[in-house]
Short mmCIF file of C-alpha atoms and ligand atoms in Angstrom, two decimals:
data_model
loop_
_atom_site.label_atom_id
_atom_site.label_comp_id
_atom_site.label_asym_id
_atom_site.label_seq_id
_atom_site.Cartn_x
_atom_site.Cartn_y
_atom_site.Cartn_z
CA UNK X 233 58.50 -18.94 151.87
CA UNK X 234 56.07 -18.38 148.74
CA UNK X 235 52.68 -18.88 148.05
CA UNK X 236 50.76 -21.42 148.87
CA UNK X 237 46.94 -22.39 147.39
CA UNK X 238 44.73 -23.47 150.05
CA UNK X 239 41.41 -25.16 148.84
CA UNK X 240 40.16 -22.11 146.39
CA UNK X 241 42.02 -19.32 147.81
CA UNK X 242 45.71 -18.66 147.43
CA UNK X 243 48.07 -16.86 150.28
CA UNK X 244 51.16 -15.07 150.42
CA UNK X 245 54.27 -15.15 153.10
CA UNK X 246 53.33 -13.13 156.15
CA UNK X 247 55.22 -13.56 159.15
CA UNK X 248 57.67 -15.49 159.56
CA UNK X 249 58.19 -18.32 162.12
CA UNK X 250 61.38 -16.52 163.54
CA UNK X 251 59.40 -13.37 164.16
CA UNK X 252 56.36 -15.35 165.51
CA UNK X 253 58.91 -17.07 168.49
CA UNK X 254 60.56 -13.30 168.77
CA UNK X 255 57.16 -12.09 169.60
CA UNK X 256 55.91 -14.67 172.02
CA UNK X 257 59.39 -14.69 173.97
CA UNK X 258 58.64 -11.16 174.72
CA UNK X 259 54.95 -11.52 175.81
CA UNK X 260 56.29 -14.31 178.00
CA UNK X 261 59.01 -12.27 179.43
CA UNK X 262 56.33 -9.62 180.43
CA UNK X 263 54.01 -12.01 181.81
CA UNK X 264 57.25 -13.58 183.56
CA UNK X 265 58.35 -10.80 185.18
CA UNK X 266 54.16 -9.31 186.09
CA UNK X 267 52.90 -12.67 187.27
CA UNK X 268 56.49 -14.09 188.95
CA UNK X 269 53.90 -14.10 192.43
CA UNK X 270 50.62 -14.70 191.31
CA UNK X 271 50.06 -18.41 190.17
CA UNK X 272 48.63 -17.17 186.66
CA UNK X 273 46.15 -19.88 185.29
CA UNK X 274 46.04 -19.62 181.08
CA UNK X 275 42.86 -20.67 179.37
CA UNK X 276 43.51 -21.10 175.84
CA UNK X 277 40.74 -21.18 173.51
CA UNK X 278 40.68 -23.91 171.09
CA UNK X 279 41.20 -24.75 168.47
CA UNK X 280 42.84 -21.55 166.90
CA UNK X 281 45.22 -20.52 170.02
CA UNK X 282 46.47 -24.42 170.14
CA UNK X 283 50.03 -23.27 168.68
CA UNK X 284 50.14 -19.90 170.28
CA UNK X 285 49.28 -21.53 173.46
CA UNK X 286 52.08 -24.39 173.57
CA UNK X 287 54.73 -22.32 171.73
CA UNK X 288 54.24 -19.20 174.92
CA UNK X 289 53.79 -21.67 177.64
CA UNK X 290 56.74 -23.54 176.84
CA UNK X 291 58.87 -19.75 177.54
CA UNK X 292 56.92 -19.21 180.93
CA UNK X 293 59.12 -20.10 183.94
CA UNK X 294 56.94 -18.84 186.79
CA UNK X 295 54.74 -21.46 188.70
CA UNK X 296 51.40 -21.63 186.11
CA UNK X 297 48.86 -23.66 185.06
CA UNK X 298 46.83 -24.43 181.60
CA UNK X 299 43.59 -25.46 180.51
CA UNK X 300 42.37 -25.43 177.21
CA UNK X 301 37.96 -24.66 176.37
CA UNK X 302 36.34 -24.79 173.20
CA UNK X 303 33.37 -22.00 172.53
CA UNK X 304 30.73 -22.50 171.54
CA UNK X 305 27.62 -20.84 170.27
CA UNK X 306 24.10 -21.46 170.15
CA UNK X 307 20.84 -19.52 169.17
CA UNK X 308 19.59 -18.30 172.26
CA UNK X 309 15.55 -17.96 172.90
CA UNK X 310 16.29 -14.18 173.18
CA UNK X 311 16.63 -11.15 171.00
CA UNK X 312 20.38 -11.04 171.54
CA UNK X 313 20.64 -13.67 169.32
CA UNK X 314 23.46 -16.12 169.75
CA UNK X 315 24.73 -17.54 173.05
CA UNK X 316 28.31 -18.53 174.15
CA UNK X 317 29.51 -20.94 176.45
CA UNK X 318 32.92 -22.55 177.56
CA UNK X 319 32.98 -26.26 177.19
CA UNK X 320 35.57 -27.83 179.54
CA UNK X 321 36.53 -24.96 181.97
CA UNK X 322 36.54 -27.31 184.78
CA UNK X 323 38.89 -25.38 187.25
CA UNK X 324 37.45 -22.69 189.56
CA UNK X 325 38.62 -19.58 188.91
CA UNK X 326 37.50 -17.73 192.08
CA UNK X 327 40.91 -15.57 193.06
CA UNK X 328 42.69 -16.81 190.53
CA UNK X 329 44.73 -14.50 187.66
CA UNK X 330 43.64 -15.54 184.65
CA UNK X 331 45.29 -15.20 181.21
CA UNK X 332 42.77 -16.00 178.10
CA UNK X 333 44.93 -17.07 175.30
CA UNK X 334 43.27 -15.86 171.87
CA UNK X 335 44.83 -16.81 168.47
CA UNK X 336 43.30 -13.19 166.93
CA UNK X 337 40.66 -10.88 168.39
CA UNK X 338 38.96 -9.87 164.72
CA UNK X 339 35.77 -7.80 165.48
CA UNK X 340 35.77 -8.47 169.30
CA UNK X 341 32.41 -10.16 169.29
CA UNK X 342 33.50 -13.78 170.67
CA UNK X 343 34.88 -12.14 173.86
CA UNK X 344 32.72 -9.80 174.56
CA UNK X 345 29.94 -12.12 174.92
CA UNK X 346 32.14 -14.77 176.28
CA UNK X 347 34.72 -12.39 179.13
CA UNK X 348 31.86 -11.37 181.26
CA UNK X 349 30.86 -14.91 181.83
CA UNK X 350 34.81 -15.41 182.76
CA UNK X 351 34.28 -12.54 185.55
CA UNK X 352 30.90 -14.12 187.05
CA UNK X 353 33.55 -16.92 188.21
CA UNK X 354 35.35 -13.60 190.24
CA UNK X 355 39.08 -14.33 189.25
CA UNK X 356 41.56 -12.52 191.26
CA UNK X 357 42.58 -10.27 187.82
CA UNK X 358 41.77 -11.68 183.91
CA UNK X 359 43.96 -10.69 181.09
CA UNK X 360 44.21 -11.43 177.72
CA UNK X 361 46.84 -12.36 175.28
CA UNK X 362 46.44 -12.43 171.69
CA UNK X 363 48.74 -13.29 169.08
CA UNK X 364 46.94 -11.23 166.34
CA UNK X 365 44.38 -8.46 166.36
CA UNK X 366 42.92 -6.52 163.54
CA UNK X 367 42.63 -2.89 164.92
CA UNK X 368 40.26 -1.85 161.82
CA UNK X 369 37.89 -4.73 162.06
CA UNK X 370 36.86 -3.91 166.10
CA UNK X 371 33.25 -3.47 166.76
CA UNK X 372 33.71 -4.40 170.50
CA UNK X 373 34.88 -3.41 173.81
CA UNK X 374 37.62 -6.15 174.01
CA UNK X 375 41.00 -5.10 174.47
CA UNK X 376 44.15 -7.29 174.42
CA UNK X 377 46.59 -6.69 177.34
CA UNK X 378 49.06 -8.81 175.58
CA UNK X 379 49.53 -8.73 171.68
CA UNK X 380 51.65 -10.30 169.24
CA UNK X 381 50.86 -8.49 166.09
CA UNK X 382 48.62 -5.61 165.03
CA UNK X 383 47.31 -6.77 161.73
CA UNK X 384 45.33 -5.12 158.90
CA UNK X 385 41.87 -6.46 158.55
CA UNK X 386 42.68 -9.27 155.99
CA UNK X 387 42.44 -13.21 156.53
CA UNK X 388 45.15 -14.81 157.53
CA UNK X 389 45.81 -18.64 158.21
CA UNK X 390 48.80 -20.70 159.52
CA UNK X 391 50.31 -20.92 162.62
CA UNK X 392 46.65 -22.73 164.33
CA UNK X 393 44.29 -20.54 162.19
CA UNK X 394 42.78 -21.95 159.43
CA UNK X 395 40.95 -21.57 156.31
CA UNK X 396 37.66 -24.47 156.55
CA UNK X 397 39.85 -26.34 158.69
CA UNK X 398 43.13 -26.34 156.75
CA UNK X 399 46.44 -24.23 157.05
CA UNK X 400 46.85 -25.03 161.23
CA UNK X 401 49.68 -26.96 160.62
CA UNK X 402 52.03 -24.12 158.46
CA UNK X 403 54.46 -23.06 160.79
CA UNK X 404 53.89 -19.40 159.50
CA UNK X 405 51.13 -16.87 159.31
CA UNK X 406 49.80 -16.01 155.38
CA UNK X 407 47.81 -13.58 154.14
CA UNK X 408 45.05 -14.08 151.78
CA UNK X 409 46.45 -12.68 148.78
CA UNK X 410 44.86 -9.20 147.69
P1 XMP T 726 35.69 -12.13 166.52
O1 XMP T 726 35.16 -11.34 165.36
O2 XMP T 726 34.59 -12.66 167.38
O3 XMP T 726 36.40 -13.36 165.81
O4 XMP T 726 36.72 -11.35 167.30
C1 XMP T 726 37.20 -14.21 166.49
C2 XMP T 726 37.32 -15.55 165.82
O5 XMP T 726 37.11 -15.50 164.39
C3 XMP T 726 38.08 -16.28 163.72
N1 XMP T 726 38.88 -15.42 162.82
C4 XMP T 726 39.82 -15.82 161.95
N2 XMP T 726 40.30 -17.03 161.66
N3 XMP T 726 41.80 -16.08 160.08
C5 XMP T 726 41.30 -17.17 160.72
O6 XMP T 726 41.77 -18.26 160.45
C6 XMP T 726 41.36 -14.81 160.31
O7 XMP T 726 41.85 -13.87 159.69
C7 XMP T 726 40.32 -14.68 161.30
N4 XMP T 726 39.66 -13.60 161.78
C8 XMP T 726 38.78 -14.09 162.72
C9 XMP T 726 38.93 -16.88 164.78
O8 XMP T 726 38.49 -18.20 165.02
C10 XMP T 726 38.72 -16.05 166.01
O9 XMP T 726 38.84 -16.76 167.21
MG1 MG T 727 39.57 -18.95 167.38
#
């Protein structure tokens, strides 16, 4: 691996693909073993998790089910500012166990707005899996139940995240370069 020059910005080697599928195998193992009973139902969250999502789901070996949302986020009409909504949850996810699949949690602001509108559905238990979170960039009360990586607060791009819509395809994770 060496650096690569996306659009205006250049990256450098992260983490590798090997360590990527280590890293999965054993949030899939976990989730194996905790859900083996429950009939988990993952929601991945397009388009960053896409990757994550089909490279864990393909190591789960319990009964389980997948559906993918986009979010999206619009002005609301009150002082909150912006609004977030799931387009394409169309399973019910009364009693179900849910596990959100999140390609990085970065200040926590996406779920925080979005989770509680995930719980007025009351799902049996909801969980989240991340691949990536950056512990220093937090400004929310999100947590990850399941994480791939603790990161330091730098961009990163490969592996499904992107810089303006390039980099999904790179079978790695990069790091701007400092
Ligand atoms: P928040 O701050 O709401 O952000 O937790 C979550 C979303 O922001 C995007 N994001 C990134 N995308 N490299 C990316 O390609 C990054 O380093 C990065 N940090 C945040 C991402 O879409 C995520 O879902
Ligand atoms: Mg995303």
């Amino acid at each position: 691996m060496k650096a690569i020059q996306v659009l205006d910005k250049a990256f450098v080697p992260f983490i590798t693909a090997s360590e990527i599928d280590r890293k999965i195998q054993e949030i899939a193992d976990r989730i194996n073993k905790a859900y083996s009973d429950k009939n988990p139902l993952f929601i991945a969250v397009l388009n960053g998790s896409f990757m994550f999502a089909s490279d864990l789901f393909k190591k789960i070996t319990i009964p389980a089910q997948i559906s993918f949302i986009k979010l999206a986020s619009y002005k609301g009409t009150t002082s909150t500012g912006n609004v977030i909504t799931a387009i394409g949850l169309d399973e019910s996810l009364k009693d179900r166990h849910i596990i959100l699949l999140e390609d990085i949690i970065d200040t926590g602001k996406t779920l925080s707005e979005f989770l509680p509108q995930l719980w007025n559905q009351a799902p049996a238990s909801l969980k989240i899996a991340a691949l990536l979170t950056k512990p220093e960039a937090l400004r929310h009360e999100v947590h990850a139940d399941y994480t791939g990586f603790e990161i330091e607060n730098r961009f990163v791009l490969g592996y499904g995240l992107d810089y303006d819509g390039y980099g999904r395809n790179l079978p790695e994770l990069y790091q701007l370069k400092p």
